[in-house]
Amino acid sequence: MDYSSLRLPVLLFLSALVILSGCAQAPSPLAAIDSEELARGRAVFESKGCGGCHLIEPPATAGTISDRLLTLGPVLWYAGSKFKDSFLKDWLRAPVAIRPMEYNSLVSRSSEMHRRLAAREAVAVASFLMSLTGAGLEAPIAVSEVGSLGPKLFNYKGACYGCHLVRTPRGLKVGGLSGPSLLGARDRLRAEWIYDYLSKPEAYPVRAMPNYVGIMTDAELVVLSAYVAGLE
Amino acid sequence: MAFGVAVLLQLVAPSPASAETVELNYRFYCAQCHGLTGRGGGPNATRHQPVEPRDFTSWAEMSILTDSEIILAIERGGKATAKSTLMPPFGRTLSGAEIVELKDYIRRLCKCTGPEAP
């Protein structure tokens, strides 16, 4: 038998083995970039003093109203569960007030003076914040269509615009100022987090929003979450 | 009247929050709409809202409300007392005792009682 004809296939096979074994041992270059980005993001977060206003570790309990009134800004330990990645990167470069009122204030309007980050810093910090998924969310909620039930729940059963700014179909901004604005919610918030926030109030810090569990059915909370997540 | 209030409070689900002072509960939940002084000028009383929050300091507005109506409105929302749905239900947020305390607090703001008082 002429074994010389087998040389090339064998050589190719052995080369493939070498390459594959190398791939199995070496870390993914993408994972390395992510880890470096997270570390850089955390470093920027800490060097800018962001933790002075924003907690990134979940507290042991929901806390009391007094605890809440002592905090200086929204907690971020579930930022990665709450926000859309594209939103954070852009917002950190050009912050616009989400809350019309100063945090915890009922008399002072927001000053819109949140720190701005440079482009690279914003990307890094956004990556870091998106890694904070303290809220263990379940699979994305599936809502085939919101239909007319969404607005009914929002406008009547929940009366959500009582505390949250929204845009009417004719473009008018209406609603209350004590809660975070829902203008542009569809670009900012994840529907599954909204559902988690509404359906599991005990998992979050004490908040001034009424608890709707037991007032709305679970199916209604799903629809309401999808509706809010679609608000322009 | 007391029996009616007791019946109403049995319908309040247990609140997950530990009991806070009435002043803190009012400041945190009620003042958003009704204002820190109870005059109805909280930050949610914006120009386009369909109704204004009730002025708790108004004898004219508050003296026609029974204690049961105040408690029911807090517990089940404005709709339960044929008022605006903008008043949300706090029955799953506050305990029965906290709601009664708020009713008493609100009565102190108006320095008045309801029509059922002798």
PDB file of C-alpha atoms in Angstrom, chain A residues 17-217:
ATOM      1  CA  LEU A  17      -6.162  18.450  16.923  1.00  0.00           C
ATOM      2  CA  VAL A  18      -3.429  20.893  17.867  1.00  0.00           C
ATOM      3  CA  ILE A  19      -5.596  23.901  17.067  1.00  0.00           C
ATOM      4  CA  LEU A  20      -8.627  22.584  18.945  1.00  0.00           C
ATOM      5  CA  SER A  21      -6.626  21.708  22.037  1.00  0.00           C
ATOM      6  CA  GLY A  22      -5.179  25.187  22.016  1.00  0.00           C
ATOM      7  CA  CYS A  23      -8.636  26.759  21.827  1.00  0.00           C
ATOM      8  CA  ALA A  24      -9.873  24.693  24.757  1.00  0.00           C
ATOM      9  CA  GLN A  25      -7.114  26.003  27.016  1.00  0.00           C
ATOM     10  CA  ALA A  26      -6.880  29.656  26.042  1.00  0.00           C
ATOM     11  CA  PRO A  27      -9.398  32.114  27.566  1.00  0.00           C
ATOM     12  CA  SER A  28     -11.909  33.675  25.202  1.00  0.00           C
ATOM     13  CA  PRO A  29     -10.611  37.028  24.010  1.00  0.00           C
ATOM     14  CA  LEU A  30     -14.171  38.355  24.338  1.00  0.00           C
ATOM     15  CA  ALA A  31     -14.352  37.281  27.993  1.00  0.00           C
ATOM     16  CA  ALA A  32     -11.033  38.991  28.625  1.00  0.00           C
ATOM     17  CA  ILE A  33     -12.337  42.249  27.150  1.00  0.00           C
ATOM     18  CA  ASP A  34     -15.543  42.014  29.190  1.00  0.00           C
ATOM     19  CA  SER A  35     -13.622  41.445  32.399  1.00  0.00           C
ATOM     20  CA  GLU A  36     -11.296  44.346  31.727  1.00  0.00           C
ATOM     21  CA  GLU A  37     -14.248  46.547  30.791  1.00  0.00           C
ATOM     22  CA  LEU A  38     -16.065  45.621  33.990  1.00  0.00           C
ATOM     23  CA  ALA A  39     -12.988  46.318  36.064  1.00  0.00           C
ATOM     24  CA  ARG A  40     -12.475  49.644  34.327  1.00  0.00           C
ATOM     25  CA  GLY A  41     -16.134  50.515  34.767  1.00  0.00           C
ATOM     26  CA  ARG A  42     -16.024  49.705  38.449  1.00  0.00           C
ATOM     27  CA  ALA A  43     -12.847  51.744  38.847  1.00  0.00           C
ATOM     28  CA  VAL A  44     -14.460  54.767  37.196  1.00  0.00           C
ATOM     29  CA  PHE A  45     -17.600  54.288  39.292  1.00  0.00           C
ATOM     30  CA  GLU A  46     -15.538  54.308  42.460  1.00  0.00           C
ATOM     31  CA  SER A  47     -13.138  57.092  41.476  1.00  0.00           C
ATOM     32  CA  LYS A  48     -16.039  59.405  40.631  1.00  0.00           C
ATOM     33  CA  GLY A  49     -17.640  58.748  43.992  1.00  0.00           C
ATOM     34  CA  CYS A  50     -20.850  57.384  42.486  1.00  0.00           C
ATOM     35  CA  GLY A  51     -21.279  55.045  45.427  1.00  0.00           C
ATOM     36  CA  GLY A  52     -21.821  58.070  47.634  1.00  0.00           C
ATOM     37  CA  CYS A  53     -25.337  58.346  46.209  1.00  0.00           C
ATOM     38  CA  HIS A  54     -26.003  54.966  44.633  1.00  0.00           C
ATOM     39  CA  LEU A  55     -25.923  51.660  46.483  1.00  0.00           C
ATOM     40  CA  ILE A  56     -24.571  48.778  44.421  1.00  0.00           C
ATOM     41  CA  GLU A  57     -24.979  46.101  47.075  1.00  0.00           C
ATOM     42  CA  PRO A  58     -28.447  44.801  47.943  1.00  0.00           C
ATOM     43  CA  PRO A  59     -29.433  45.604  51.535  1.00  0.00           C
ATOM     44  CA  ALA A  60     -30.338  42.904  53.994  1.00  0.00           C
ATOM     45  CA  THR A  61     -33.913  44.172  54.325  1.00  0.00           C
ATOM     46  CA  ALA A  62     -36.323  46.431  52.468  1.00  0.00           C
ATOM     47  CA  GLY A  63     -35.536  49.072  55.060  1.00  0.00           C
ATOM     48  CA  THR A  64     -37.783  51.654  56.609  1.00  0.00           C
ATOM     49  CA  ILE A  65     -39.108  54.938  55.337  1.00  0.00           C
ATOM     50  CA  SER A  66     -36.459  56.668  57.432  1.00  0.00           C
ATOM     51  CA  ASP A  67     -33.770  54.579  55.727  1.00  0.00           C
ATOM     52  CA  ARG A  68     -35.163  55.530  52.347  1.00  0.00           C
ATOM     53  CA  LEU A  69     -35.329  59.232  53.157  1.00  0.00           C
ATOM     54  CA  LEU A  70     -31.635  59.153  54.106  1.00  0.00           C
ATOM     55  CA  THR A  71     -30.542  57.861  50.703  1.00  0.00           C
ATOM     56  CA  LEU A  72     -29.235  60.339  48.169  1.00  0.00           C
ATOM     57  CA  GLY A  73     -30.050  58.614  44.901  1.00  0.00           C
ATOM     58  CA  PRO A  74     -31.644  55.560  43.313  1.00  0.00           C
ATOM     59  CA  VAL A  75     -30.072  52.228  44.175  1.00  0.00           C
ATOM     60  CA  LEU A  76     -28.211  50.528  41.336  1.00  0.00           C
ATOM     61  CA  TRP A  77     -27.734  46.996  42.605  1.00  0.00           C
ATOM     62  CA  TYR A  78     -30.307  45.799  40.096  1.00  0.00           C
ATOM     63  CA  ALA A  79     -29.406  48.228  37.292  1.00  0.00           C
ATOM     64  CA  GLY A  80     -28.563  45.392  34.920  1.00  0.00           C
ATOM     65  CA  SER A  81     -31.997  43.880  35.460  1.00  0.00           C
ATOM     66  CA  LYS A  82     -33.776  47.205  35.101  1.00  0.00           C
ATOM     67  CA  PHE A  83     -32.177  49.153  32.308  1.00  0.00           C
ATOM     68  CA  LYS A  84     -31.589  48.568  28.673  1.00  0.00           C
ATOM     69  CA  ASP A  85     -27.879  48.569  27.897  1.00  0.00           C
ATOM     70  CA  SER A  86     -28.163  51.104  25.090  1.00  0.00           C
ATOM     71  CA  PHE A  87     -29.884  53.568  27.423  1.00  0.00           C
ATOM     72  CA  LEU A  88     -27.220  53.634  30.119  1.00  0.00           C
ATOM     73  CA  LYS A  89     -24.324  54.287  27.747  1.00  0.00           C
ATOM     74  CA  ASP A  90     -26.061  57.284  26.214  1.00  0.00           C
ATOM     75  CA  TRP A  91     -27.504  58.626  29.447  1.00  0.00           C
ATOM     76  CA  LEU A  92     -24.188  58.654  31.287  1.00  0.00           C
ATOM     77  CA  ARG A  93     -22.703  60.816  28.526  1.00  0.00           C
ATOM     78  CA  ALA A  94     -25.631  63.253  28.510  1.00  0.00           C
ATOM     79  CA  PRO A  95     -27.720  62.817  31.646  1.00  0.00           C
ATOM     80  CA  VAL A  96     -31.283  64.050  31.594  1.00  0.00           C
ATOM     81  CA  ALA A  97     -33.336  64.015  34.780  1.00  0.00           C
ATOM     82  CA  ILE A  98     -35.557  60.974  35.009  1.00  0.00           C
ATOM     83  CA  ARG A  99     -37.097  62.155  38.252  1.00  0.00           C
ATOM     84  CA  PRO A 100     -38.787  65.562  37.986  1.00  0.00           C
ATOM     85  CA  MET A 101     -38.218  66.152  41.705  1.00  0.00           C
ATOM     86  CA  GLU A 102     -34.951  66.021  43.580  1.00  0.00           C
ATOM     87  CA  TYR A 103     -34.519  62.564  45.076  1.00  0.00           C
ATOM     88  CA  ASN A 104     -36.726  62.231  48.169  1.00  0.00           C
ATOM     89  CA  SER A 105     -37.896  65.830  47.883  1.00  0.00           C
ATOM     90  CA  LEU A 106     -41.496  66.949  47.615  1.00  0.00           C
ATOM     91  CA  VAL A 107     -40.634  70.626  47.183  1.00  0.00           C
ATOM     92  CA  SER A 108     -37.459  70.928  45.079  1.00  0.00           C
ATOM     93  CA  ARG A 109     -37.423  70.247  41.367  1.00  0.00           C
ATOM     94  CA  SER A 110     -34.560  68.254  39.938  1.00  0.00           C
ATOM     95  CA  SER A 111     -31.557  70.399  39.096  1.00  0.00           C
ATOM     96  CA  GLU A 112     -30.377  68.198  36.189  1.00  0.00           C
ATOM     97  CA  MET A 113     -26.842  68.391  37.497  1.00  0.00           C
ATOM     98  CA  HIS A 114     -25.950  64.691  37.376  1.00  0.00           C
ATOM     99  CA  ARG A 115     -22.308  64.064  36.579  1.00  0.00           C
ATOM    100  CA  ARG A 116     -21.454  63.537  32.899  1.00  0.00           C
ATOM    101  CA  LEU A 117     -18.966  60.952  31.794  1.00  0.00           C
ATOM    102  CA  ALA A 118     -16.676  60.959  28.803  1.00  0.00           C
ATOM    103  CA  ALA A 119     -17.547  58.495  26.062  1.00  0.00           C
ATOM    104  CA  ARG A 120     -15.151  55.704  27.057  1.00  0.00           C
ATOM    105  CA  GLU A 121     -15.943  56.109  30.742  1.00  0.00           C
ATOM    106  CA  ALA A 122     -19.660  55.974  29.989  1.00  0.00           C
ATOM    107  CA  VAL A 123     -19.280  52.715  28.084  1.00  0.00           C
ATOM    108  CA  ALA A 124     -17.209  51.184  30.855  1.00  0.00           C
ATOM    109  CA  VAL A 125     -19.491  52.292  33.678  1.00  0.00           C
ATOM    110  CA  ALA A 126     -22.547  51.163  31.706  1.00  0.00           C
ATOM    111  CA  SER A 127     -20.961  47.727  31.299  1.00  0.00           C
ATOM    112  CA  PHE A 128     -20.273  47.601  35.011  1.00  0.00           C
ATOM    113  CA  LEU A 129     -23.801  48.672  35.920  1.00  0.00           C
ATOM    114  CA  MET A 130     -25.309  46.178  33.509  1.00  0.00           C
ATOM    115  CA  SER A 131     -23.429  43.454  35.375  1.00  0.00           C
ATOM    116  CA  LEU A 132     -25.378  44.338  38.532  1.00  0.00           C
ATOM    117  CA  THR A 133     -28.332  42.002  38.212  1.00  0.00           C
ATOM    118  CA  GLY A 134     -29.362  41.829  41.839  1.00  0.00           C
ATOM    119  CA  ALA A 135     -32.971  41.234  40.866  1.00  0.00           C
ATOM    120  CA  GLY A 136     -33.026  37.594  39.806  1.00  0.00           C
ATOM    121  CA  LEU A 137     -35.427  37.935  36.955  1.00  0.00           C
ATOM    122  CA  GLU A 138     -37.224  35.025  35.453  1.00  0.00           C
ATOM    123  CA  ALA A 139     -37.617  34.481  31.746  1.00  0.00           C
ATOM    124  CA  PRO A 140     -38.869  37.473  29.760  1.00  0.00           C
ATOM    125  CA  ILE A 141     -42.591  37.926  30.177  1.00  0.00           C
ATOM    126  CA  ALA A 142     -44.621  36.981  27.168  1.00  0.00           C
ATOM    127  CA  VAL A 143     -47.485  39.246  26.294  1.00  0.00           C
ATOM    128  CA  SER A 144     -49.087  38.705  22.940  1.00  0.00           C
ATOM    129  CA  GLU A 145     -50.726  42.097  22.901  1.00  0.00           C
ATOM    130  CA  VAL A 146     -51.507  44.806  25.370  1.00  0.00           C
ATOM    131  CA  GLY A 147     -54.704  45.856  23.624  1.00  0.00           C
ATOM    132  CA  SER A 148     -57.058  48.170  25.430  1.00  0.00           C
ATOM    133  CA  LEU A 149     -56.433  46.567  28.822  1.00  0.00           C
ATOM    134  CA  GLY A 150     -53.005  48.197  29.195  1.00  0.00           C
ATOM    135  CA  PRO A 151     -54.241  51.800  29.128  1.00  0.00           C
ATOM    136  CA  LYS A 152     -57.231  50.916  31.322  1.00  0.00           C
ATOM    137  CA  LEU A 153     -54.983  49.449  33.989  1.00  0.00           C
ATOM    138  CA  PHE A 154     -52.545  52.342  33.735  1.00  0.00           C
ATOM    139  CA  ASN A 155     -55.123  55.129  33.678  1.00  0.00           C
ATOM    140  CA  TYR A 156     -57.849  53.783  35.952  1.00  0.00           C
ATOM    141  CA  LYS A 157     -57.096  50.758  38.054  1.00  0.00           C
ATOM    142  CA  GLY A 158     -53.559  51.856  38.828  1.00  0.00           C
ATOM    143  CA  ALA A 159     -53.987  55.553  38.083  1.00  0.00           C
ATOM    144  CA  CYS A 160     -50.277  55.490  37.448  1.00  0.00           C
ATOM    145  CA  TYR A 161     -50.158  58.907  35.839  1.00  0.00           C
ATOM    146  CA  GLY A 162     -51.060  60.281  39.256  1.00  0.00           C
ATOM    147  CA  CYS A 163     -47.362  60.055  40.130  1.00  0.00           C
ATOM    148  CA  HIS A 164     -45.637  59.453  36.788  1.00  0.00           C
ATOM    149  CA  LEU A 165     -45.256  61.753  33.795  1.00  0.00           C
ATOM    150  CA  VAL A 166     -46.447  60.269  30.516  1.00  0.00           C
ATOM    151  CA  ARG A 167     -47.166  61.506  27.036  1.00  0.00           C
ATOM    152  CA  THR A 168     -50.736  61.474  25.789  1.00  0.00           C
ATOM    153  CA  PRO A 169     -51.544  60.184  22.279  1.00  0.00           C
ATOM    154  CA  ARG A 170     -51.556  63.843  21.218  1.00  0.00           C
ATOM    155  CA  GLY A 171     -48.090  64.429  22.632  1.00  0.00           C
ATOM    156  CA  LEU A 172     -49.058  66.351  25.759  1.00  0.00           C
ATOM    157  CA  LYS A 173     -46.973  65.631  28.868  1.00  0.00           C
ATOM    158  CA  VAL A 174     -49.279  64.953  31.782  1.00  0.00           C
ATOM    159  CA  GLY A 175     -49.055  63.307  35.152  1.00  0.00           C
ATOM    160  CA  GLY A 176     -47.516  63.647  38.548  1.00  0.00           C
ATOM    161  CA  LEU A 177     -43.972  64.504  39.455  1.00  0.00           C
ATOM    162  CA  SER A 178     -43.242  62.465  42.591  1.00  0.00           C
ATOM    163  CA  GLY A 179     -42.336  59.272  40.761  1.00  0.00           C
ATOM    164  CA  PRO A 180     -39.794  58.674  38.012  1.00  0.00           C
ATOM    165  CA  SER A 181     -40.984  59.955  34.670  1.00  0.00           C
ATOM    166  CA  LEU A 182     -42.209  57.279  32.266  1.00  0.00           C
ATOM    167  CA  LEU A 183     -41.473  59.426  29.221  1.00  0.00           C
ATOM    168  CA  GLY A 184     -39.265  57.284  27.028  1.00  0.00           C
ATOM    169  CA  ALA A 185     -39.742  54.218  29.199  1.00  0.00           C
ATOM    170  CA  ARG A 186     -39.582  51.978  26.163  1.00  0.00           C
ATOM    171  CA  ASP A 187     -35.989  53.045  25.545  1.00  0.00           C
ATOM    172  CA  ARG A 188     -35.014  52.751  29.189  1.00  0.00           C
ATOM    173  CA  LEU A 189     -36.777  49.959  31.058  1.00  0.00           C
ATOM    174  CA  ARG A 190     -37.068  46.235  30.595  1.00  0.00           C
ATOM    175  CA  ALA A 191     -40.604  44.856  30.763  1.00  0.00           C
ATOM    176  CA  GLU A 192     -39.570  41.833  32.812  1.00  0.00           C
ATOM    177  CA  TRP A 193     -38.033  44.075  35.442  1.00  0.00           C
ATOM    178  CA  ILE A 194     -41.161  46.246  35.616  1.00  0.00           C
ATOM    179  CA  TYR A 195     -43.184  43.087  36.203  1.00  0.00           C
ATOM    180  CA  ASP A 196     -40.741  41.933  38.870  1.00  0.00           C
ATOM    181  CA  TYR A 197     -40.877  45.338  40.567  1.00  0.00           C
ATOM    182  CA  LEU A 198     -44.681  45.347  40.568  1.00  0.00           C
ATOM    183  CA  SER A 199     -45.197  41.705  41.534  1.00  0.00           C
ATOM    184  CA  LYS A 200     -42.483  41.296  44.178  1.00  0.00           C
ATOM    185  CA  PRO A 201     -42.429  44.520  46.221  1.00  0.00           C
ATOM    186  CA  GLU A 202     -40.862  42.685  49.153  1.00  0.00           C
ATOM    187  CA  ALA A 203     -37.716  42.114  47.075  1.00  0.00           C
ATOM    188  CA  TYR A 204     -37.062  45.836  46.697  1.00  0.00           C
ATOM    189  CA  PRO A 205     -36.382  48.750  49.018  1.00  0.00           C
ATOM    190  CA  VAL A 206     -39.419  50.436  50.496  1.00  0.00           C
ATOM    191  CA  ARG A 207     -41.039  52.766  47.997  1.00  0.00           C
ATOM    192  CA  ALA A 208     -43.755  55.395  47.942  1.00  0.00           C
ATOM    193  CA  MET A 209     -45.682  53.558  45.249  1.00  0.00           C
ATOM    194  CA  PRO A 210     -48.690  51.530  46.423  1.00  0.00           C
ATOM    195  CA  ASN A 211     -48.426  47.767  46.377  1.00  0.00           C
ATOM    196  CA  TYR A 212     -50.742  46.464  43.672  1.00  0.00           C
ATOM    197  CA  VAL A 213     -50.322  42.756  44.410  1.00  0.00           C
ATOM    198  CA  GLY A 214     -53.746  41.508  45.381  1.00  0.00           C
ATOM    199  CA  ILE A 215     -55.336  44.568  43.805  1.00  0.00           C
ATOM    200  CA  MET A 216     -54.382  43.626  40.264  1.00  0.00           C
ATOM    201  CA  THR A 217     -54.216  40.011  39.173  1.00  0.00           C
TER     202      THR A 217
END
